[in-house]
XYZ file of C-alpha atoms in Angstrom:
512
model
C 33.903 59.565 -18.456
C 31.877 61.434 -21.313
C 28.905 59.304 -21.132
C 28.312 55.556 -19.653
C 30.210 52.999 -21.368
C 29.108 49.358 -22.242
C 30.327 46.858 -20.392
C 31.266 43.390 -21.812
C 32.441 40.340 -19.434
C 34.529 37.668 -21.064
C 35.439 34.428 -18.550
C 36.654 31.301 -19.052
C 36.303 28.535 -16.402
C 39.198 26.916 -14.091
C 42.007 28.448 -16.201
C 45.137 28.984 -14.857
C 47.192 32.427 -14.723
C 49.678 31.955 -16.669
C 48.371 30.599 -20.232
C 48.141 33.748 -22.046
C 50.604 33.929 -24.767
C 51.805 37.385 -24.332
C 53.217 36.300 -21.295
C 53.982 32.330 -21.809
C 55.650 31.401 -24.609
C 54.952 28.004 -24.713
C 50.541 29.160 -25.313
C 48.905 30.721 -28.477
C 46.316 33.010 -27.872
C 46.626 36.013 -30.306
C 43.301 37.056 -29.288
C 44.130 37.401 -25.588
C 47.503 38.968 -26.405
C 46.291 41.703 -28.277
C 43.513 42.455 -25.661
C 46.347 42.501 -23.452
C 48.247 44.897 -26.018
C 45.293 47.054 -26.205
C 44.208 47.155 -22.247
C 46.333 46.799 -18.718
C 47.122 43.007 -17.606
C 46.438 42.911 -13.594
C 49.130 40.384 -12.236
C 48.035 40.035 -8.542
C 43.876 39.440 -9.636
C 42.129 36.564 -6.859
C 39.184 34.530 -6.491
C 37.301 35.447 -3.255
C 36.803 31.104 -3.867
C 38.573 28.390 -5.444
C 35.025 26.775 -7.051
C 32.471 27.909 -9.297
C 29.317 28.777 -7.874
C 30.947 30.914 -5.217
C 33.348 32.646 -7.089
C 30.562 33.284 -9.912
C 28.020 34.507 -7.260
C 30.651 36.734 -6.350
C 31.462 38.644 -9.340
C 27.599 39.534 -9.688
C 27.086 40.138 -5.878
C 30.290 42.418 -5.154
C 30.013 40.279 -2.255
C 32.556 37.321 -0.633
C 30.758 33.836 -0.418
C 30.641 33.963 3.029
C 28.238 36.960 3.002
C 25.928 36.324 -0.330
C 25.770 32.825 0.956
C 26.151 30.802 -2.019
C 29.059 28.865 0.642
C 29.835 25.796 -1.705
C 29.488 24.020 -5.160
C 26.135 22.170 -4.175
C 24.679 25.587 -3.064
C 22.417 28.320 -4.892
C 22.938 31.985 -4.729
C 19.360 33.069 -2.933
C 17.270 34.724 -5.348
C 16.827 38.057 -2.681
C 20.096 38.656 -2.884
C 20.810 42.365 -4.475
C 23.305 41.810 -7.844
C 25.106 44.081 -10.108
C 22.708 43.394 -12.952
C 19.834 45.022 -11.048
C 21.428 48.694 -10.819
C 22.329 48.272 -14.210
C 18.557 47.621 -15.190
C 17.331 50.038 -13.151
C 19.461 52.809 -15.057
C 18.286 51.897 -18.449
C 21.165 49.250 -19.623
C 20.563 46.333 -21.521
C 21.661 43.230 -18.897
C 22.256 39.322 -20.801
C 24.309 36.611 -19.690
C 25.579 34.384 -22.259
C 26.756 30.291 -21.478
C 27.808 29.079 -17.964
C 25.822 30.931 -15.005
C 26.050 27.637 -12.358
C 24.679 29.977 -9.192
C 22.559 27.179 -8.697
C 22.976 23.331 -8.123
C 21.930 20.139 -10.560
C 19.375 19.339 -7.799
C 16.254 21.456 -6.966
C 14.316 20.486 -3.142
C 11.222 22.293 -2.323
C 12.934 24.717 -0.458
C 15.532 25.486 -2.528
C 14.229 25.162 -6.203
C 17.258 25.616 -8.938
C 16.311 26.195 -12.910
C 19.865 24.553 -13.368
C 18.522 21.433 -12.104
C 17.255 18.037 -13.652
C 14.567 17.445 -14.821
C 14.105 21.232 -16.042
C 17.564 21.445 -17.126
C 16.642 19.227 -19.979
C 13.075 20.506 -20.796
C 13.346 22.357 -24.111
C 10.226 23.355 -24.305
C 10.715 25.295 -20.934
C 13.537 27.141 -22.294
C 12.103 27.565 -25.848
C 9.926 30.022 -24.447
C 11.529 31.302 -21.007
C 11.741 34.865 -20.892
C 12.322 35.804 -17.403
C 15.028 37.593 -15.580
C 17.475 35.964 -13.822
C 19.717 37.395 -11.027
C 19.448 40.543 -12.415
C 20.019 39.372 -16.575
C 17.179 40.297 -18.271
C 18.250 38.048 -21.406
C 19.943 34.792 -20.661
C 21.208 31.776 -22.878
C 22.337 29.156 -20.879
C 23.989 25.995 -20.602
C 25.447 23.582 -17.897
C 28.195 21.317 -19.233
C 31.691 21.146 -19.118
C 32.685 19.289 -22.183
C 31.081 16.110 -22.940
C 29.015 16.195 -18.982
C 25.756 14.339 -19.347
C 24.079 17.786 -18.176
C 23.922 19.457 -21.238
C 20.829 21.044 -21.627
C 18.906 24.629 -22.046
C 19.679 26.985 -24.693
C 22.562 25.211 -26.084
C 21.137 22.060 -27.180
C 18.293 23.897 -28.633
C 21.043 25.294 -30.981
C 22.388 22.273 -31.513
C 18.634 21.140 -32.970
C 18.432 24.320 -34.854
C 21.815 24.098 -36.122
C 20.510 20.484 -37.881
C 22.702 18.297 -34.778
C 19.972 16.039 -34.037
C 22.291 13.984 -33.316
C 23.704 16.481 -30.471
C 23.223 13.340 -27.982
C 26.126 11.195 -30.088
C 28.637 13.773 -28.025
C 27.657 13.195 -24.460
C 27.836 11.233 -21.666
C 25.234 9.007 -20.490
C 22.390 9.378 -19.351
C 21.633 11.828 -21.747
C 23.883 10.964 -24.389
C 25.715 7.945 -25.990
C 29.161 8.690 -26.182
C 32.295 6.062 -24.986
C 33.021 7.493 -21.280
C 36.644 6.058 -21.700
C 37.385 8.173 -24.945
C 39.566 11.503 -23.268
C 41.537 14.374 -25.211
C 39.855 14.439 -28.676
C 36.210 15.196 -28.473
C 34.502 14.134 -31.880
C 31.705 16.982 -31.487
C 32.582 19.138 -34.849
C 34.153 22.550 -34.445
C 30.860 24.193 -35.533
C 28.612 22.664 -33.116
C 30.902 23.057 -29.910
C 29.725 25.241 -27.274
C 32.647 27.775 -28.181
C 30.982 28.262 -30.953
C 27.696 29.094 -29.403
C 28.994 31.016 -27.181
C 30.396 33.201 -29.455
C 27.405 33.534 -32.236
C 25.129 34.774 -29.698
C 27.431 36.919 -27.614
C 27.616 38.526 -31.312
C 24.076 38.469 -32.480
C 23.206 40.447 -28.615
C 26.040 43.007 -29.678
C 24.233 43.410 -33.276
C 21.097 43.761 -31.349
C 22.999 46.621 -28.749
C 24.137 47.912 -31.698
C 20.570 49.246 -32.982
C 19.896 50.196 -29.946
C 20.501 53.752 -27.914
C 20.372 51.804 -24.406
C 24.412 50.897 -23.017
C 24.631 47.064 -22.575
C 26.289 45.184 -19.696
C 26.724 41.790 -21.277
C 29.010 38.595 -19.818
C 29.828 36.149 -22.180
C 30.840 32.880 -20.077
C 33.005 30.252 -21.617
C 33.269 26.796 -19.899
C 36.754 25.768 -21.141
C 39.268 25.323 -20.159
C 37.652 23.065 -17.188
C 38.324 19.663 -17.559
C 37.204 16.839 -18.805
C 40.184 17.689 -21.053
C 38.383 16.947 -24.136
C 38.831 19.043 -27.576
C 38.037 19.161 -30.719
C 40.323 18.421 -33.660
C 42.295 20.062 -34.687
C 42.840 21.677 -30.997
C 43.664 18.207 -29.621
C 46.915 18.169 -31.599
C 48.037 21.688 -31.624
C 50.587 20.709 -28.574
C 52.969 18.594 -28.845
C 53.094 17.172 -25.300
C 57.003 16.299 -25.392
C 57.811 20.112 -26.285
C 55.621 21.721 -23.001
C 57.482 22.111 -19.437
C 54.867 19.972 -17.159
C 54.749 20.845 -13.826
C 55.452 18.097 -10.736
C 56.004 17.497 -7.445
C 59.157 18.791 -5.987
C 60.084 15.699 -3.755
C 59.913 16.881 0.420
C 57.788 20.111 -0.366
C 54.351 19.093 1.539
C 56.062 17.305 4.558
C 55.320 20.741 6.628
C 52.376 21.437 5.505
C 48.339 20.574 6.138
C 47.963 16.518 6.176
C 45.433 16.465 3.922
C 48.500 18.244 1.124
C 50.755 14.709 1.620
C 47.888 12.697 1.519
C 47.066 13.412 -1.681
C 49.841 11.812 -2.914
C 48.777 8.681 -1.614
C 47.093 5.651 -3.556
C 44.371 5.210 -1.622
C 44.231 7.925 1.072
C 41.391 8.356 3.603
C 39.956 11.178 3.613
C 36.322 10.467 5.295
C 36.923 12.495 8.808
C 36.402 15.515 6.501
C 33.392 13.954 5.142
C 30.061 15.935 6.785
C 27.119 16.314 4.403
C 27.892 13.262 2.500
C 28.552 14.819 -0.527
C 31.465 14.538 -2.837
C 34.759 16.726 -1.960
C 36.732 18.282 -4.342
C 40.499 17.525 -4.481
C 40.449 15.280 -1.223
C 41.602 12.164 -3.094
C 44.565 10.482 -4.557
C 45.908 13.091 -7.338
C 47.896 10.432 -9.123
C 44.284 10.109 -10.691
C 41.667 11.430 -13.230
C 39.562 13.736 -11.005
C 36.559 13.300 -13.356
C 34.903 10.219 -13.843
C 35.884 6.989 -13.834
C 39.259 7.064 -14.929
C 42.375 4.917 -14.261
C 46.252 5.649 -12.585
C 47.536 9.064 -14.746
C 50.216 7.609 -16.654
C 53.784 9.876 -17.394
C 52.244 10.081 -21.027
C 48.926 11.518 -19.573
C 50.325 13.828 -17.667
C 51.696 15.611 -20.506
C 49.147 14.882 -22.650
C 46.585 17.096 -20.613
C 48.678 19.982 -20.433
C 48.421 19.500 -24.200
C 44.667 19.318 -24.843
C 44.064 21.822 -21.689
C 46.384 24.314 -23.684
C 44.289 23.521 -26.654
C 41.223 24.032 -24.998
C 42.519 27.453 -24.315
C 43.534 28.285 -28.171
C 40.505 27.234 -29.439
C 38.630 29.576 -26.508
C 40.742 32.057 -27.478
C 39.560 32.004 -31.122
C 35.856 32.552 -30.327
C 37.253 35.668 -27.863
C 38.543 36.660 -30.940
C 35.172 36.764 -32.847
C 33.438 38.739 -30.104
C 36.207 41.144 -30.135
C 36.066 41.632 -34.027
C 32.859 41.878 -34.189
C 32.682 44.574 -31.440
C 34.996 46.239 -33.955
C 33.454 45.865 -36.658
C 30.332 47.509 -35.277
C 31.990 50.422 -34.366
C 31.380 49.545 -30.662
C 34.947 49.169 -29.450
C 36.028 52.690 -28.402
C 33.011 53.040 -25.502
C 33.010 49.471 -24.568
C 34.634 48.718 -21.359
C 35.920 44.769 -22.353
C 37.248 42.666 -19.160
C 39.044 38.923 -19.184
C 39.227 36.869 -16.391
C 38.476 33.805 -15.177
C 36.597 32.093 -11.635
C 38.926 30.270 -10.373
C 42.745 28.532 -11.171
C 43.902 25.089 -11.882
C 45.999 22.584 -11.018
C 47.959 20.307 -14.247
C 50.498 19.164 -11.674
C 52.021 21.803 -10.196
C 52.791 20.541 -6.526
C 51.503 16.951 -7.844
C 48.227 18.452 -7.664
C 45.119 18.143 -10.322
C 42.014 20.330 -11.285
C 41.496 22.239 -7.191
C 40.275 21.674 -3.738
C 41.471 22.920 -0.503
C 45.308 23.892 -1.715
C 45.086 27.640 -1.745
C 48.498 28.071 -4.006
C 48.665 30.998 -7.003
C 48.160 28.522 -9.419
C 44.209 28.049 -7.851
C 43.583 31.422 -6.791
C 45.285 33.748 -8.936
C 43.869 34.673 -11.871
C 44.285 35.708 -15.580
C 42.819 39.889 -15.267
C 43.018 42.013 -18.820
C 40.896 45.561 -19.026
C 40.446 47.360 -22.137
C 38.678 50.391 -22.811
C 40.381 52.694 -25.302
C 41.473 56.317 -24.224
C 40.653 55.351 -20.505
C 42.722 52.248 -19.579
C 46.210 52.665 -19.979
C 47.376 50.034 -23.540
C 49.834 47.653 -23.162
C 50.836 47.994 -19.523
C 51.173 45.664 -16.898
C 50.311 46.371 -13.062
C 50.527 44.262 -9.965
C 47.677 46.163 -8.180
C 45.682 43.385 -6.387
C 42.711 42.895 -7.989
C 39.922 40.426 -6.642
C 36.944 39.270 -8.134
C 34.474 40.736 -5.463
C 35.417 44.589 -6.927
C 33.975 43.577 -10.569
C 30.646 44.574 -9.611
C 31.611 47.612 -7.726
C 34.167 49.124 -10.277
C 31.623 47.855 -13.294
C 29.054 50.702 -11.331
C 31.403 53.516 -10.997
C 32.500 53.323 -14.645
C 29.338 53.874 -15.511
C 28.469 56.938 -12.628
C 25.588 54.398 -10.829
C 25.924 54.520 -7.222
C 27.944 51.637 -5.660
C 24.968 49.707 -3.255
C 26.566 49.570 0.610
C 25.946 45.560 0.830
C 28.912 45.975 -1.439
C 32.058 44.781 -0.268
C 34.241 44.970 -3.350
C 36.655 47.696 -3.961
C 36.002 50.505 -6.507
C 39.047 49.493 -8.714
C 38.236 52.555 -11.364
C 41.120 54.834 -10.640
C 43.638 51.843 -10.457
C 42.140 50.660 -13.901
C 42.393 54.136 -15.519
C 46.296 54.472 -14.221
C 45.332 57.390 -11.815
C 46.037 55.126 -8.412
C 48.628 52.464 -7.937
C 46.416 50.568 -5.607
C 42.669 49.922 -4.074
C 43.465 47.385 -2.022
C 46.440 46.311 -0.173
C 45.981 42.467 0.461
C 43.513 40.193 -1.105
C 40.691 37.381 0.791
C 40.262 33.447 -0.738
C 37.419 31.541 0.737
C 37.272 27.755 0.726
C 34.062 26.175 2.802
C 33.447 23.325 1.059
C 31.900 21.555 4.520
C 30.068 22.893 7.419
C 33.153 22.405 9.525
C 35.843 19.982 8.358
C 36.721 21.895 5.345
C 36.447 25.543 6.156
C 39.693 27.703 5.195
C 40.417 31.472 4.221
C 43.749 32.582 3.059
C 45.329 36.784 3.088
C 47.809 37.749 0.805
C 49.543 41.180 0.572
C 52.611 42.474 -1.636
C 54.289 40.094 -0.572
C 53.113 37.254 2.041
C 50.554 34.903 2.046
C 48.863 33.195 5.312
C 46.314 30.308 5.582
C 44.160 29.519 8.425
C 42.150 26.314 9.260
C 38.848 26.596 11.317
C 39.796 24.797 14.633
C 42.985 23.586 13.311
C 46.216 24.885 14.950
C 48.194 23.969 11.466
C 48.073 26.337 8.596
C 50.756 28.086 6.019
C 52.684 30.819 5.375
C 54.572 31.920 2.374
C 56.884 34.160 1.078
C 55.798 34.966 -2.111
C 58.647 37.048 -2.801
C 61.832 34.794 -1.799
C 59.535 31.463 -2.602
C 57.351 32.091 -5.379
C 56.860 28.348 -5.882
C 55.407 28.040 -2.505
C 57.620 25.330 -1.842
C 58.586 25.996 2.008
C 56.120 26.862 4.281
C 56.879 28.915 7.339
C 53.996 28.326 9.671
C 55.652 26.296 12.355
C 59.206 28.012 11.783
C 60.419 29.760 15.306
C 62.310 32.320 13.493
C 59.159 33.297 11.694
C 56.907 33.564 14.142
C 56.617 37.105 14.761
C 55.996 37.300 10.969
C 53.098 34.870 11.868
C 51.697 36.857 14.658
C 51.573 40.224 12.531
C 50.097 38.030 9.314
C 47.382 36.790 11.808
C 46.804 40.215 13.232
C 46.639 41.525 9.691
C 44.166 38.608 8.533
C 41.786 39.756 11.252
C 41.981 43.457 10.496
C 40.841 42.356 6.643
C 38.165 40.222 7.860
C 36.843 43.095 10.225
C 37.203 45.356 7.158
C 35.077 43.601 4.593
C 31.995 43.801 6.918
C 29.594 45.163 4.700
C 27.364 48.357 6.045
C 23.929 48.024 5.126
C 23.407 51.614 5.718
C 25.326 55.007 6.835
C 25.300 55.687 10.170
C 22.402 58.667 10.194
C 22.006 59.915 13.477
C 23.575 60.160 17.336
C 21.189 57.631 18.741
């Protein structure tokens, strides 16, 4: 590297692997595809956790939930814990953090306070003037909805005022807003005042202000679409005609050897409160021939194609705004010594395995991830690897591009030499964490080239698949007696990659 490059983070939220155009005919998103065209597409890229908070704290912590401690949606990331944005203000770079952050709950306690929380969330003239770091962002815009969620709030509805929407409310959900909770798929907030939008004007207006300056900047601009509600604006919500997209379903037999809690999600009205511990709602542990968010009835044949459609269009119109961050770090001459990465937190479900949204179903649709790198004359263009990528080795990799020294609490892989097309591989397997309980719903899944395993904490069931022969996941092997040496080394293997990602606090510096 000649000097330190910028770095720019682009996510989306919940979007699934394989909706980038490039790669998926039935998708537009020109903007993605020529990233893609211009950088290396990582195939084989995981969560460390199938939910946001988690998987968020993750990419900032080079850490795996189960060490920086933010466990569970519901959690916060603990404000001593060491993040990537720290080194990088420590060595003179410019740190900001534009949209979704969510490494902290919608409910502060006196011990755990959370500026993402009501009432704060909602006190403007709190985040008119707020001006303090946070987890290691010296400059943060924020906002906490997904679509039309009653929790909009911060920076983005004070751009909503100063864009002339006082009306903002008008386009969400009560409390805080006014609009029909039974109107789904066409969202009647205008184009110009949707969080896309946002997102995108003041991703742009930091890179102006980069521009003038002679500091590098490591900026992450943080879309919340594609997560449902699926709600777009026109004319997104139309763009797909839901008879002309293959929809994904339930292959009839496929979960009668796996977990119980897999079949009993195709139930009407399955019970699911033995996994109930803190009281609190539980992702995906309900009847998926239903609306996951709010109050929503049976999904009906047409609605099940219908949301494939608008979350397809959510994705376009994301993809558009990616597009306007991407010009404009051409226009500014910026391009060539910015290091630009894709991703997303987490997968989703639109009815593959006759599942919706996530939970506690660790297929490749929910952890595998969309995972584009540009940077021109370092990253190989146009290429396509299936190095294993994970989340967790964002933070670490993000450091060595930019010669900083990689903190030892760090348990991420340095992915540099796989991203500049010097190594084939950093890793050899990947980790996926899912505690969404204390004990009932506590699960961690390995996958390598070519298996993947799934263990339950004090469960004797679990799966195994062969990702090669059964890329669908549709037969799992765990209780098969011809596979079970093939269980016993997975298992062995599993417990070699937990005792690896131990982090060291410190070298080892003397005999005794």
């Amino acid at each position: 590297m000649s000097s330190r490059p910028n770095i720019l983070l682009i996510t989306s939220d919940q979007q699934h692997w394989n909706t980038i155009g490039a790669f998926q005919s039935e998708i537009s998103t020109p903007n993605l595809d020529r990233l893609a065209q211009q950088g290396t597409t990582f195939g084989r890229a995981y969560c460390p956790n199938p939910t946001c908070t988690p998987s968020r704290s993750s990419i900032i912590t080079g850490m795996y939930p189960s060490q920086h401690g933010a466990w569970t949606l519901g959690t916060k990331l603990l404000e001593d814990r060491h993040t990537v944005g720290e080194d990088f203000s420590k060595a003179g770079y410019q740190t900001s953090l534009i949209g979704k952050a969510h490494f902290q709950p919608l409910k502060s306690t006196e011990e755990y306070d959370s500026k993402e929380a009501y009432p704060i969330l909602q006190d403007l003239e709190y985040w008119k003037s707020f001006n303090e770091s946070f987890y290691g962002f010296d400059h943060v815009e924020l906002a906490r909805n997904h679509t039309n969620e009653a929790h909009v709030g911060q920076h983005y509805a004070l751009w909503l005022e100063e864009q002339g929407c006082h009306n903002w409310r008008d386009y969400f959900l009560p409390p805080t807003g006014t609009m029909d909770p039974s109107v789904t798929y066409k969202w009647p907030i205008p184009e110009k005042y949707h969080y896309n939008t946002w997102i995108a004007e003041r991703t742009n207006a930091r890179l102006e202000e980069h521009q003038q300056s002679d500091d590098p900047f490591f900026l992450w601009a943080s879309f919340f679409d594609p997560h449902p509600e699926y709600l777009v604006p026109e004319p997104w919500d139309t763009m797909y005609d839901p008879d002309q997209l293959t929809i994904p379903g339930l292959v009839p037999g496929e979960h009668d050897k796996n977990p119980p809690h897999f079949g009993m999600t195709q139930e009407d009205n399955p019970d699911f409160s033995h996994l109930m511990e803190t009281g609190f709602g539980i992702h995906g542990y309900r009847s998926h021939h239903y609306y996951e968010y709010g109050d929503k009835a049976r999904l009906t044949e047409y609605d099940k194609k219908k949301l494939v459609a608008v979350y397809y269009g959510m994705i376009s119109m994301m993809d558009k705004y990616i597009g306007k961050i991407l010009d404009k770090l051409d226009a500014l001459g910026m391009a060539d010594h910015t290091l630009v990465v894709f991703t997303t937190d987490h997968g989703h479900f639109f009815g593959q395995h006759g599942l919706q949204a996530k939970g506690g179903f660790h297929y490749e649709d929910l952890i595998k991830l969309p995972f584009i790198v540009r940077y021109p004359g370092h990253v190989p263009a146009g290429r396509w690897s299936d190095s294993i990528q994970s989340l967790v080795d964002l933070a670490p990799t993000f450091l060595s591009f930019s010669g900083l020294p990689i903190p030892p609490t760090m348990t991420g892989v340095d992915q540099k030499d796989v991203w500049l097309g010097r190594k084939s591989q950093a890793r050899d397997h990947a980790i996926c964490e899912f505690r969404h309980e204390p004990t009932t719903i506590h699960q961690k899944t390995y996958v390598d080239a070519r298996y993947k395993i799934t263990v339950y904490y004090n469960q004797t069931y679990g799966e195994i698949f062969d990702l090669q022969e059964d890329p669908n996941e549709l037969h799992n092997l765990w209780d098969e007696p011809e596979y079970a040496k093939l269980k016993t080394e997975l298992l062995l293997k599993y417990a070699w990659a937990e005792l690896g990602k131990e982090p060291l606090p410190m070298p080892r510096i003397h005999h005794a």
